[in-house]
């Protein structure tokens, strides 16, 4: 999985703004190598900034998920990302039945910040809808995947969600480990069965 996909997972973040700004630069002919180097350097700078901010937070991602799920009894976390566009927060999307909620959880206090966004499954784009519907069929939850990924990568998770890659459903968890971000892909045990039953 590419770094661009990693940044997409960390949506609404300052990382997107910084990466997009570099990606949108128009180049004269022959400047491709310079742009690639500049983009790489910009991505590395953004990763350093994210890691620096993340290391100072007091609320772990798993706690932010629990806080968001308690806002709506019986809801499950569909995806979560660490955001540094202002004070550091976790952007959490939770679901229950046909309802979808998005909340920002302060990464230092655990309090809810900003206004909750509520919508229905019908309002989601096709890819998001397919992934959220898939959550109903798979046994492990995102919190289980986070726990496994943190142990495997020896670090602390800062983003996670369900993606479809090469026709397979996988949890992707982004873990801060030392001075690096690591992606951990985990295929839920019954995701293949669910995919097969839909064809």
PDB file of C-alpha atoms in Angstrom, residues 121 125-138 162-164 167-170 190-199:
ATOM      1  CA  UNK A 121     -25.910   4.676   5.300  1.00  0.00           C
ATOM      2  CA  UNK A 125     -20.489   6.752  -1.281  1.00  0.00           C
ATOM      3  CA  UNK A 126     -20.376   3.222  -2.675  1.00  0.00           C
ATOM      4  CA  UNK A 127     -16.972   2.247  -1.290  1.00  0.00           C
ATOM      5  CA  UNK A 128     -17.708   3.511   2.231  1.00  0.00           C
ATOM      6  CA  UNK A 129     -21.105   1.825   2.184  1.00  0.00           C
ATOM      7  CA  UNK A 130     -19.617  -1.515   1.066  1.00  0.00           C
ATOM      8  CA  UNK A 131     -16.981  -1.395   3.821  1.00  0.00           C
ATOM      9  CA  UNK A 132     -19.472  -0.466   6.530  1.00  0.00           C
ATOM     10  CA  UNK A 133     -21.925  -3.170   5.453  1.00  0.00           C
ATOM     11  CA  UNK A 134     -19.005  -5.623   5.561  1.00  0.00           C
ATOM     12  CA  UNK A 135     -18.451  -4.751   9.233  1.00  0.00           C
ATOM     13  CA  UNK A 136     -21.784  -6.445   9.998  1.00  0.00           C
ATOM     14  CA  UNK A 137     -20.473  -9.738   8.595  1.00  0.00           C
ATOM     15  CA  UNK A 138     -17.013  -9.935  10.073  1.00  0.00           C
ATOM     16  CA  UNK A 162     -11.536  -1.337   6.782  1.00  0.00           C
ATOM     17  CA  UNK A 163     -10.430  -1.256   3.142  1.00  0.00           C
ATOM     18  CA  UNK A 164     -10.923  -3.426   0.088  1.00  0.00           C
ATOM     19  CA  UNK A 167     -10.790  -7.755  -3.928  1.00  0.00           C
ATOM     20  CA  UNK A 168     -10.203  -8.632  -0.266  1.00  0.00           C
ATOM     21  CA  UNK A 169     -11.390  -6.899   2.863  1.00  0.00           C
ATOM     22  CA  UNK A 170      -8.623  -5.949   5.259  1.00  0.00           C
ATOM     23  CA  UNK A 190     -14.487 -14.629   7.843  1.00  0.00           C
ATOM     24  CA  UNK A 191     -14.042 -11.754   5.367  1.00  0.00           C
ATOM     25  CA  UNK A 192     -13.340 -14.169   2.504  1.00  0.00           C
ATOM     26  CA  UNK A 193     -16.532 -16.107   3.212  1.00  0.00           C
ATOM     27  CA  UNK A 194     -18.533 -12.873   3.238  1.00  0.00           C
ATOM     28  CA  UNK A 195     -16.996 -11.780  -0.076  1.00  0.00           C
ATOM     29  CA  UNK A 196     -17.698 -15.163  -1.673  1.00  0.00           C
ATOM     30  CA  UNK A 197     -21.330 -15.133  -0.557  1.00  0.00           C
ATOM     31  CA  UNK A 198     -21.923 -11.765  -2.257  1.00  0.00           C
ATOM     32  CA  UNK A 199     -20.874 -12.952  -5.750  1.00  0.00           C
TER      33      UNK A 199
END
